[in-house]
Coordinates of C-alpha atoms in Angstrom, one line a residue:
Chain H
M371 CA 39.3 29.2 238.4
P372 CA 37.9 32.7 239.1
M373 CA 35.6 32.8 236.1
K374 CA 31.8 32.7 236.3
T375 CA 29.6 31.1 233.8
G376 CA 26.7 33.0 232.3
T377 CA 24.3 31.3 234.8
Q378 CA 26.6 32.0 237.7
Y379 CA 26.7 35.7 236.7
I380 CA 22.9 35.9 236.7
E381 CA 22.8 34.0 240.0
S382 CA 25.3 36.4 241.5
L383 CA 23.1 39.4 240.6
K384 CA 20.3 37.9 242.7
K385 CA 22.4 38.5 245.8
L386 CA 22.4 42.2 245.1
K387 CA 19.6 44.5 246.1
P388 CA 20.1 47.7 244.1
K389 CA 17.4 50.4 244.3
V390 CA 16.2 50.5 240.7
Y391 CA 13.2 52.4 239.2
C392 CA 11.6 51.8 235.8
F393 CA 8.3 53.1 234.4
G394 CA 7.6 54.8 237.7
E395 CA 7.8 51.7 239.8
K396 CA 10.5 50.2 242.1
V397 CA 12.0 47.0 240.6
E398 CA 12.0 44.3 243.2
S399 CA 14.2 41.9 241.3
V400 CA 16.5 43.1 238.5
V401 CA 17.0 39.6 237.2
D402 CA 13.3 38.8 237.0
Y403 CA 12.2 42.1 235.5
P404 CA 11.1 41.3 231.9
L405 CA 12.3 44.6 230.5
F406 CA 15.9 43.9 231.7
K407 CA 16.2 40.3 230.8
P408 CA 17.7 40.8 227.3
H409 CA 20.3 43.2 228.6
I410 CA 21.3 40.7 231.3
H411 CA 21.5 37.9 228.7
A412 CA 23.8 40.0 226.5
A413 CA 26.1 40.7 229.5
A414 CA 25.9 37.0 230.5
M415 CA 27.4 36.1 227.1
T416 CA 30.6 37.8 228.1
Y417 CA 30.8 35.2 230.9
E418 CA 29.5 32.2 229.0
L419 CA 31.8 32.4 226.0
A420 CA 34.9 32.6 228.2
H421 CA 34.2 28.9 229.1
K422 CA 34.0 27.8 225.5
P423 CA 37.3 26.3 224.2
E424 CA 36.7 27.8 220.8
F425 CA 36.7 31.3 222.2
Q426 CA 39.1 30.9 225.1
E427 CA 42.1 32.5 223.4
I428 CA 40.2 35.7 222.9
M429 CA 37.9 35.7 225.9
T430 CA 40.4 35.0 228.6
A431 CA 43.9 36.2 229.7
T432 CA 46.4 35.4 232.4
S433 CA 46.3 38.1 235.1
H434 CA 49.6 39.8 235.9
L435 CA 48.3 40.3 239.4
I436 CA 46.8 37.0 240.5
G437 CA 48.6 34.8 238.0
E438 CA 45.4 32.9 237.0
R439 CA 43.4 32.8 233.9
V440 CA 40.7 35.5 234.1
N441 CA 37.9 36.8 232.0
R442 CA 39.5 39.3 229.6
F443 CA 36.9 41.9 230.8
T444 CA 38.8 42.1 234.0
H445 CA 42.3 42.1 232.5
I446 CA 44.9 44.9 232.4
H447 CA 46.4 44.9 228.9
Q448 CA 50.0 43.7 229.1
S449 CA 51.0 44.0 225.5
T450 CA 49.7 45.2 222.1
E451 CA 48.6 41.6 221.5
D452 CA 46.3 42.0 224.5
L453 CA 44.9 45.2 222.9
V454 CA 44.3 43.3 219.6
K455 CA 42.6 40.4 221.4
K456 CA 40.4 42.9 223.2
V457 CA 39.0 44.3 219.9
R458 CA 38.7 40.8 218.5
M459 CA 36.6 39.9 221.6
M460 CA 34.4 42.9 220.9
R461 CA 33.7 41.8 217.4
L462 CA 33.0 38.3 218.5
L463 CA 30.5 39.4 221.1
G464 CA 28.9 41.8 218.7
Q465 CA 28.4 39.0 216.3
R466 CA 27.0 36.7 219.0
T467 CA 24.6 39.1 220.6
G468 CA 23.7 41.6 217.8
T469 CA 23.7 44.3 220.5
C470 CA 25.7 46.0 223.2
F471 CA 27.0 43.5 225.8
Q472 CA 27.8 46.4 228.2
R473 CA 30.9 45.0 229.9
C474 CA 33.5 46.9 228.0
V475 CA 32.9 50.1 229.8
G476 CA 34.0 48.6 233.1
L477 CA 37.0 47.0 231.4
D478 CA 38.1 50.4 230.1
A479 CA 37.5 52.0 233.5
L480 CA 39.8 49.4 235.1
N481 CA 42.5 50.0 232.6
G482 CA 42.1 53.8 232.6
I483 CA 42.3 54.1 236.4
Y484 CA 45.2 51.6 236.5
V485 CA 47.2 53.9 234.2
T486 CA 46.2 57.2 235.9
S487 CA 46.4 56.2 239.5
Y488 CA 50.0 55.1 238.9
D489 CA 50.8 58.6 237.5
I490 CA 49.1 60.3 240.4
D491 CA 51.2 58.3 242.9
Q492 CA 54.4 59.2 241.0
K493 CA 53.7 62.9 241.5
Y494 CA 52.2 62.9 245.0
G495 CA 53.5 59.7 246.7
S496 CA 49.9 58.7 247.3
E497 CA 48.6 55.1 247.5
Y498 CA 45.9 55.2 244.9
H499 CA 47.6 52.7 242.6
E500 CA 48.1 50.1 245.3
R501 CA 44.6 50.5 246.5
F502 CA 43.4 50.1 243.0
K503 CA 45.4 46.9 242.5
D504 CA 43.8 45.5 245.6
F505 CA 40.4 46.3 244.2
L506 CA 41.4 44.8 240.8
R507 CA 42.4 41.5 242.5
Y508 CA 39.0 41.4 244.1
V509 CA 37.3 42.1 240.7
Q510 CA 39.4 39.4 239.0
Q511 CA 39.0 36.8 241.7
N512 CA 35.2 37.2 241.8
D513 CA 34.9 37.9 238.0
L514 CA 32.8 41.0 238.6
M515 CA 31.0 43.2 236.1
S516 CA 31.8 46.9 236.6
A517 CA 29.8 49.7 235.2
G518 CA 32.1 52.5 234.1
A519 CA 30.4 55.7 235.1
M520 CA 31.9 58.8 233.5
S521 CA 29.2 61.2 232.2
D522 CA 27.9 63.8 234.7
P523 CA 24.6 65.5 234.0
K524 CA 26.7 68.7 233.4
G525 CA 24.0 71.3 233.8
D526 CA 25.0 74.5 232.0
R527 CA 27.7 73.3 229.6
S528 CA 29.3 76.8 229.4
L529 CA 30.2 76.6 233.1
R530 CA 32.8 74.7 234.9
P531 CA 31.8 72.2 237.7
H532 CA 32.4 74.6 240.5
E533 CA 30.5 77.4 238.7
Q534 CA 27.2 75.5 238.4
E535 CA 24.1 76.9 240.0
D536 CA 23.4 73.4 241.3
P537 CA 26.7 72.0 242.6
D538 CA 25.4 68.5 242.3
V539 CA 25.2 68.3 238.5
Y540 CA 28.8 67.0 238.7
L541 CA 29.5 64.2 241.1
R542 CA 31.5 65.6 244.0
V543 CA 33.0 65.0 247.5
V544 CA 30.9 66.7 250.1
E545 CA 32.8 65.5 253.1
R546 CA 36.2 63.9 253.9
Q547 CA 36.3 61.6 256.9
S548 CA 39.0 59.6 258.5
D549 CA 37.7 56.4 257.0
G550 CA 36.3 57.6 253.7
I551 CA 34.4 60.2 251.8
I552 CA 30.8 61.2 251.3
V553 CA 29.8 61.8 247.7
R554 CA 26.8 63.5 246.1
G555 CA 25.6 64.0 242.6
A556 CA 24.8 61.8 239.6
K557 CA 26.2 60.0 236.6
A558 CA 24.0 59.8 233.5
H559 CA 23.4 57.3 230.7
I560 CA 25.5 54.6 232.4
T561 CA 25.5 51.4 230.4
G562 CA 24.8 48.1 232.1
S563 CA 24.7 49.7 235.5
I564 CA 21.5 48.0 236.8
N565 CA 23.0 44.6 236.1
S566 CA 26.6 45.3 237.2
H567 CA 28.2 44.3 240.6
E568 CA 30.2 47.5 241.0
I569 CA 30.0 51.1 239.8
I570 CA 33.3 52.7 239.0
T571 CA 33.2 56.5 238.7
M572 CA 35.6 58.8 236.8
P573 CA 35.6 62.5 236.2
T574 CA 34.0 63.6 232.9
R575 CA 36.2 66.5 231.8
A576 CA 39.3 68.5 232.5
M577 CA 39.2 70.2 235.9
G578 CA 40.9 73.3 237.4
P579 CA 42.0 73.8 241.0
E580 CA 38.6 75.2 242.0
D581 CA 37.1 71.9 240.7
K582 CA 39.1 69.7 243.0
D583 CA 36.1 68.3 244.8
Y584 CA 34.9 67.0 241.4
A585 CA 38.2 65.3 240.5
L586 CA 37.0 62.0 241.8
S587 CA 37.2 58.3 241.0
F588 CA 36.0 55.5 243.2
S589 CA 34.2 52.2 243.1
V590 CA 31.2 51.0 245.1
P591 CA 28.8 48.0 245.0
V592 CA 25.7 48.8 243.0
D593 CA 23.5 48.3 246.0
T594 CA 25.4 50.7 248.3
E595 CA 23.1 52.7 250.5
G596 CA 22.2 56.1 249.0
I597 CA 22.4 54.9 245.3
T598 CA 19.3 55.0 243.2
L599 CA 19.2 54.0 239.5
I600 CA 16.5 55.2 237.1
F601 CA 16.4 53.1 233.9
G602 CA 16.2 54.8 230.6
R603 CA 13.7 54.1 227.8
Q604 CA 14.6 52.9 224.4
T605 CA 12.8 52.7 221.0
N606 CA 10.2 50.0 221.0
D607 CA 11.3 48.8 224.4
T608 CA 7.9 47.5 225.5
R609 CA 7.6 45.2 222.5
R610 CA 9.6 42.7 224.4
L611 CA 6.9 42.7 227.0
E612 CA 4.2 42.1 224.4
S613 CA 5.7 39.4 222.2
E614 CA 8.9 37.7 221.0
L615 CA 8.6 38.2 217.3
D616 CA 8.1 41.9 217.3
A617 CA 11.1 42.6 219.5
G618 CA 13.5 41.8 216.7
N619 CA 16.3 40.6 219.0
P620 CA 14.3 39.1 221.9
K621 CA 17.2 37.3 223.4
Y622 CA 19.7 40.2 223.7
G623 CA 17.6 43.3 223.2
I624 CA 18.7 46.7 221.8
V625 CA 21.7 48.8 222.9
G626 CA 23.0 48.3 226.4
G627 CA 20.4 49.4 228.9
E628 CA 21.4 52.7 230.4
A629 CA 20.4 54.3 233.7
L630 CA 20.7 57.6 235.6
I631 CA 22.7 56.8 238.8
I632 CA 22.0 59.1 241.7
F633 CA 24.5 59.3 244.6
N634 CA 22.7 60.7 247.5
D635 CA 25.4 61.2 250.2
V636 CA 27.0 57.9 249.6
F637 CA 29.9 56.8 251.8
V638 CA 33.0 55.5 250.0
P639 CA 35.8 53.9 252.1
W640 CA 39.3 55.2 251.3
E641 CA 40.4 51.8 250.0
R642 CA 37.9 52.3 247.2
V643 CA 38.9 55.9 246.3
F644 CA 41.3 56.1 243.4
M645 CA 41.4 59.9 242.8
C646 CA 40.2 62.6 245.2
G647 CA 41.2 66.2 244.4
E648 CA 44.1 65.7 242.0
H649 CA 42.4 67.9 239.4
E650 CA 45.3 68.0 237.0
F651 CA 44.9 64.2 236.4
A652 CA 41.2 64.4 235.6
L653 CA 41.8 65.0 231.9
E654 CA 44.4 62.2 231.7
L655 CA 41.9 59.8 233.1
V656 CA 39.2 61.0 230.8
E657 CA 41.4 60.7 227.7
T658 CA 42.9 57.3 228.7
F659 CA 39.5 55.8 229.4
A660 CA 38.0 57.4 226.3
G661 CA 40.9 56.2 224.1
Y662 CA 40.3 52.6 225.3
H663 CA 36.6 52.9 224.9
R664 CA 36.6 54.4 221.4
S665 CA 38.9 51.7 220.2
N666 CA 36.2 49.1 221.1
Y667 CA 33.7 50.5 218.6
G668 CA 35.5 49.2 215.6
G669 CA 35.1 45.8 217.2
C670 CA 31.6 45.6 218.6
K671 CA 29.8 47.7 216.0
V672 CA 31.5 45.8 213.2
G673 CA 30.3 42.6 214.9
L674 CA 26.8 44.2 214.7
A675 CA 27.5 45.1 211.0
D676 CA 28.3 41.4 210.3
V677 CA 24.9 40.5 211.6
V678 CA 23.0 43.2 209.8
I679 CA 24.9 42.5 206.5
G680 CA 23.9 38.8 206.9
A681 CA 20.3 39.8 207.6
S682 CA 20.2 42.0 204.5
A683 CA 21.7 39.3 202.3
W684 CA 19.2 36.8 203.6
I685 CA 16.3 39.1 203.0
A686 CA 17.5 39.8 199.4
E687 CA 17.8 36.1 198.8
S688 CA 14.3 35.5 200.2
N689 CA 13.0 38.1 197.8
G690 CA 14.8 36.4 194.9
I691 CA 17.0 39.4 194.1
E692 CA 20.3 38.2 195.6
R693 CA 22.0 38.2 192.1
A694 CA 20.9 41.8 191.2
S695 CA 23.9 44.0 190.7
N696 CA 22.6 46.8 192.9
I697 CA 22.1 44.3 195.8
R698 CA 25.6 42.9 195.4
N699 CA 27.1 46.4 195.2
T700 CA 25.2 47.5 198.3
L701 CA 26.3 44.5 200.3
T702 CA 29.9 45.1 199.1
E703 CA 29.7 48.7 200.2
M704 CA 28.4 47.6 203.6
V705 CA 31.3 45.2 204.0
N706 CA 33.8 47.9 202.9
L707 CA 32.5 50.4 205.5
A708 CA 32.6 47.8 208.3
E709 CA 36.0 46.5 207.5
T710 CA 37.4 50.0 207.3
C711 CA 36.3 50.5 210.9
W712 CA 37.7 47.1 211.8
S713 CA 41.0 48.1 210.2
C714 CA 41.1 51.2 212.5
A715 CA 40.4 49.0 215.5
L716 CA 43.3 46.7 214.7
A717 CA 45.6 49.6 213.8
C718 CA 45.1 51.6 217.0
S719 CA 45.7 48.4 218.9
Y720 CA 48.8 47.3 217.1
E721 CA 50.1 50.8 217.3
G722 CA 49.5 50.8 221.1
Y723 CA 52.3 51.4 223.6
Q724 CA 53.3 50.8 227.1
T725 CA 52.5 53.4 229.7
P726 CA 54.7 54.1 232.8
S727 CA 52.3 52.0 234.8
G728 CA 53.3 49.0 232.7
A729 CA 49.8 48.7 231.2
Y730 CA 49.4 49.1 227.4
T731 CA 47.2 51.7 225.8
I732 CA 46.0 52.3 222.3
N733 CA 47.2 54.8 219.8
P734 CA 44.8 57.7 220.7
L735 CA 44.8 59.4 217.3
L736 CA 43.9 56.2 215.5
A737 CA 41.3 55.2 218.1
N738 CA 39.6 58.6 217.7
V739 CA 39.6 58.3 213.9
E740 CA 38.1 54.9 214.3
K741 CA 35.2 56.1 216.5
L742 CA 34.6 59.1 214.3
N743 CA 34.2 56.7 211.4
I744 CA 31.8 54.7 213.4
T745 CA 29.6 57.7 214.1
R746 CA 29.2 58.1 210.3
F747 CA 29.6 54.6 208.8
T748 CA 27.2 52.9 211.2
Y749 CA 24.4 55.2 209.9
E750 CA 25.5 54.4 206.4
W751 CA 25.5 50.6 206.7
M752 CA 22.3 50.7 208.6
R753 CA 20.8 53.0 205.9
L754 CA 21.9 50.5 203.3
A755 CA 20.3 47.7 205.3
Q756 CA 17.1 49.7 205.2
D757 CA 17.5 50.1 201.5
I758 CA 17.8 46.4 200.8
A759 CA 15.1 45.4 203.3
G760 CA 12.6 48.0 202.1
G761 CA 9.7 49.8 203.8
I762 CA 8.3 46.6 205.1
I763 CA 10.5 46.9 208.2
I764 CA 8.3 49.8 209.4
T765 CA 4.9 48.5 208.1
L766 CA 4.8 44.9 209.1
P767 CA 1.7 43.8 211.1
S768 CA 2.2 42.6 214.7
E769 CA 2.8 39.1 216.0
R770 CA -0.7 39.1 217.4
D771 CA -2.1 39.7 213.9
Y772 CA 0.1 37.0 212.5
E773 CA -1.2 34.6 215.1
H774 CA -4.8 35.6 214.8
P775 CA -7.0 32.7 213.7
E776 CA -8.9 34.7 211.1
I777 CA -6.4 37.2 209.6
G778 CA -3.0 35.5 210.3
K779 CA -3.4 33.4 207.1
Y780 CA -3.4 36.7 205.0
I781 CA -0.2 37.8 206.5
D782 CA 1.3 34.5 205.8
K783 CA 0.1 34.5 202.2
Y784 CA 0.9 38.0 201.2
F785 CA 4.2 38.5 202.8
K786 CA 5.6 35.2 201.5
G787 CA 8.7 35.5 199.3
K788 CA 10.8 33.0 197.3
K789 CA 10.0 29.4 197.7
G790 CA 11.9 27.8 200.5
F791 CA 11.6 30.8 202.8
S792 CA 8.8 30.8 205.4
T793 CA 6.9 34.0 206.1
L794 CA 7.6 33.5 209.7
D795 CA 11.3 33.5 209.2
R796 CA 11.0 36.5 206.9
I797 CA 9.2 38.4 209.6
R798 CA 11.9 37.5 212.1
M799 CA 14.6 38.8 209.8
Y800 CA 12.7 42.0 209.0
R801 CA 12.2 42.6 212.7
L802 CA 15.9 42.1 213.4
I803 CA 16.8 44.7 210.8
E804 CA 14.2 47.1 212.2
N805 CA 15.7 46.5 215.7
M806 CA 19.2 47.2 214.6
A807 CA 18.8 49.8 211.8
V808 CA 16.0 51.9 213.0
G809 CA 16.3 52.0 216.8
A810 CA 18.4 53.3 219.6
G811 CA 21.5 51.7 218.3
L812 CA 22.1 54.5 215.9
P813 CA 22.5 57.4 218.4
E814 CA 24.4 55.0 220.6
A815 CA 26.9 54.6 217.8
M816 CA 27.0 58.4 217.5
Q817 CA 27.2 59.4 221.2
G818 CA 28.6 56.4 223.0
A819 CA 32.2 57.0 224.2
G820 CA 31.8 60.7 223.5
S821 CA 30.3 62.9 220.8
P822 CA 31.9 63.3 217.4
T823 CA 33.1 66.7 218.5
A824 CA 35.1 65.1 221.3
M825 CA 36.8 62.9 218.8
K826 CA 37.6 65.8 216.5
I827 CA 39.2 67.6 219.4
M828 CA 41.4 64.6 220.0
I829 CA 42.2 64.1 216.4
G830 CA 43.2 67.8 216.1
R831 CA 45.4 67.4 219.1
G832 CA 47.2 64.4 217.8
A833 CA 47.4 65.5 214.1
N834 CA 50.8 67.3 214.4
I835 CA 49.9 69.8 211.6
D836 CA 53.1 71.6 212.2
R837 CA 55.1 68.6 211.0
K838 CA 52.9 68.3 208.0
K839 CA 53.6 71.9 207.2
D840 CA 57.3 71.2 207.5
L841 CA 57.0 68.2 205.1
A842 CA 55.1 70.4 202.6
K843 CA 57.7 73.2 202.8
V844 CA 60.5 70.7 201.9
I845 CA 58.6 69.2 199.0
A846 CA 57.6 72.7 197.7
G847 CA 61.2 73.8 197.8
I848 CA 60.8 76.4 200.6
D849 CA 63.0 74.5 203.0
E850 CA 66.1 72.4 202.5
D851 CA 65.7 68.8 201.5
P852 CA 68.5 67.1 203.3
Y853 CA 68.0 63.7 201.6
F854 CA 67.6 65.1 198.1
K855 CA 71.2 66.3 198.2
G856 CA 72.4 62.8 198.2
I857 CA 70.5 61.5 195.2
A858 CA 70.8 64.6 193.0
Q859 CA 74.5 65.2 193.8
V860 CA 74.0 68.9 194.1
K861 CA 75.9 71.2 196.4
E862 CA 74.5 71.9 199.8
D863 CA 73.5 75.5 199.0
K864 CA 71.7 74.4 195.9
A865 CA 69.7 71.7 197.5
K866 CA 66.9 74.0 198.5
A867 CA 64.7 74.6 195.6
K868 CA 66.9 74.4 192.6
V869 CA 66.9 70.9 191.1
Chain A
M835 CA 82.9 56.6 225.5
R836 CA 81.4 54.4 222.8
I837 CA 77.8 55.6 222.2
A838 CA 75.4 53.9 219.8
V839 CA 72.3 55.7 218.5
K840 CA 69.4 53.6 217.2
Y841 CA 66.5 55.3 215.3
C842 CA 63.2 53.7 215.0
G843 CA 62.8 54.3 211.3
N844 CA 60.7 57.4 211.6
C845 CA 57.6 56.4 209.6
N846 CA 55.3 59.0 211.1
P847 CA 57.2 60.7 213.9
E848 CA 55.8 63.1 216.5
I849 CA 59.3 64.6 217.0
N850 CA 62.3 65.5 214.8
S851 CA 64.7 62.8 216.0
P852 CA 67.6 63.7 213.8
R853 CA 67.4 67.3 215.1
I854 CA 67.4 66.2 218.7
I855 CA 70.4 63.9 218.1
G856 CA 72.2 66.6 216.1
Q857 CA 71.7 69.1 219.0
W858 CA 73.1 66.6 221.4
M859 CA 76.1 65.6 219.2
E860 CA 77.2 69.3 219.0
T861 CA 78.0 69.0 222.7
L862 CA 80.3 66.0 222.3
K863 CA 84.1 66.0 222.1
D864 CA 85.9 62.7 222.1
D865 CA 83.1 60.1 222.0
E866 CA 82.9 57.4 219.4
I867 CA 79.4 57.5 217.9
T868 CA 77.9 54.7 215.8
F869 CA 74.4 54.5 214.3
G870 CA 72.4 51.4 214.5
P871 CA 73.2 48.5 216.9
E872 CA 76.1 47.1 215.0
G873 CA 79.3 45.5 216.2
K874 CA 80.0 42.5 218.4
T875 CA 80.5 44.3 221.7
P876 CA 77.8 46.4 223.3
A877 CA 78.4 50.1 223.4
D878 CA 78.9 51.9 226.7
L879 CA 75.7 53.7 226.1
L880 CA 72.8 53.1 223.7
I881 CA 70.3 55.8 222.8
I882 CA 67.1 54.4 221.4
I883 CA 65.1 57.3 219.9
C884 CA 61.6 56.5 218.6
G885 CA 59.5 59.0 216.7
C886 CA 56.3 58.2 218.7
R887 CA 55.2 56.5 221.9
K888 CA 54.7 53.2 220.1
G889 CA 58.5 52.7 220.5
C890 CA 58.6 49.9 218.0
V891 CA 62.4 49.6 218.0
D892 CA 62.6 49.2 221.8
R893 CA 63.2 45.5 221.6
Q894 CA 65.3 43.1 223.7
E895 CA 67.9 42.4 221.0
V896 CA 68.3 46.1 220.4
R897 CA 68.7 46.9 224.1
A898 CA 71.4 44.2 224.3
M899 CA 73.6 46.5 222.2
G900 CA 74.2 48.9 225.0
R901 CA 75.5 48.5 228.6
Q902 CA 73.3 51.4 229.5
V903 CA 70.2 52.6 227.6
I904 CA 68.5 55.9 227.2
L905 CA 65.0 55.5 225.7
I906 CA 63.1 58.3 224.0
K907 CA 59.6 57.5 222.7
G908 CA 58.0 60.5 221.1
R909 CA 57.9 63.1 223.8
W910 CA 58.4 60.6 226.5
M911 CA 61.8 60.3 228.2
G912 CA 62.6 58.7 231.5
G913 CA 58.9 58.4 232.4
L914 CA 58.3 62.1 231.8
S915 CA 56.3 63.7 229.0
L916 CA 58.3 66.7 227.7
A917 CA 57.9 69.4 225.1
E918 CA 59.9 68.5 222.0
N919 CA 62.2 71.4 222.5
E920 CA 63.2 70.1 226.0
L921 CA 64.2 66.7 224.7
G922 CA 67.6 67.7 223.3
H923 CA 68.5 69.4 226.6
Q924 CA 67.3 66.5 228.7
L925 CA 69.3 64.1 226.5
I926 CA 72.5 66.1 227.0
Q927 CA 72.0 66.1 230.8
R928 CA 71.3 62.4 231.0
V929 CA 74.2 61.4 228.8
E930 CA 76.5 63.6 231.0
S931 CA 75.0 62.1 234.1
M932 CA 75.7 58.6 232.8
R933 CA 79.2 59.5 231.7
G934 CA 79.9 60.7 235.3
A935 CA 78.6 57.4 236.7
L936 CA 80.8 55.4 234.3
R937 CA 83.9 57.4 235.3
R938 CA 83.1 56.8 239.0
N939 CA 82.7 53.1 238.4
A940 CA 86.0 52.9 236.4
K941 CA 87.8 54.4 239.4

């Protein structure tokens, strides 16, 4: 069975030697570096839960390529039911990790490239799709984690890629050879990249003919020569190096763990190139990938909401105020917000459709509505969690003070709540809320999978305002109402506005 | 030729399906047109026209109601994404092309 366990995933990372920097030093072993461990644990859960019978229906699927049961994170969606199971998987993992488990970006890259490479081949008679299917078989058979790398650094945002003063601020081809291409540039903010096996790149925006060297998609192992990863900081990240209690979510961390990936004249063999110069398909790939990715957020972030709602309710109980009407109202509002986003996630999946490649994709309008709601509602339910928890989440003394032989007893005494709740457990829960509601997870919900503006553009494009105007003109009596004639039994020429 | 037309139900369409079908019907002369997959024998040609790409009426039992099928899903037709005002013209062309093929087969 081609599915790794969590432990096997972590062991497989040890065989890779990526060039990673963090805090100004080169990381010798990604797996053993303390700052990275929670991120690796969160990603490992995507492997581990696939082996649990209670999650198998959601976490696994049967591959249409290799005919075997595979981890759903490597699966190409074959039906709307697959799309629904995908968002169910996201919610499940959000609940079980309380953070970003990183692997969905690669899943969405696999599906986005599957769809687009097929369309490129239909136009040009190229071989990208077959190459990609070979790569996909390899990914499925080895249960690989792929980092989906889309965002270029972008430089001056008012200029197109080929107009930039520094041509490397968008990843590009610098040389085409008989056996492959040489690429140079960077991808920024790439989730899970230090602990992935492969990096799959995609263009980040629409491209014109002059940008053809930037219309590029390929995959390379993370430790390919010429690749350097610089890990990004997060709020309170070094707490996990100091103590367990203060980290809030010591097992799984906070957000996904992002890195700047530098491609310094990296060789990519042709069999790993899935787009190279077909600039008119850059936007299709961006939108297809982004649609899949935005549809995930009503799953994973709602899973996180489940955790933070539970934490808020527990804190209220430990304070003895769980029956207060304002607390119950606040918790109800948090659930309402979260389930609204979940409804969007289900809706865009059930309303998905088959693409010419055979793969299914989500309803793009609904997926963008979903993600736009996430950019707002996540802040709101986290604000409400702060409201219930109180200011203590930013004033609590440290674990070292709590364990101090002289002053620890005061913390234990004065931060005690209702009988039956230990101070230690209360501190754990407050720290969890601090981790989730105050930290880097908030801007991640805002900017991950694209900014709110990107969603509004897509919503505007799919809104079909002209049809809405037509509907209004009929109801207002400006245009003929073809169906009203039947029920009102009026002559055709009178069916317009006169009732 | 017996031609059946099946609409999806048009809950929230991207296209004006009745207008497209109406445009095509103006070009017909002697064909027998039915709406909805009714009758015991499949039509010579079934046009499934869905208001959006979801294509929710494109189901096996519906397809069985036509010997040949033309599927329109929103602006998608025959694997191509078209402007709405091109769909009627494309439909006319495809039906005529299939009519020609049927005649050749009959001979």
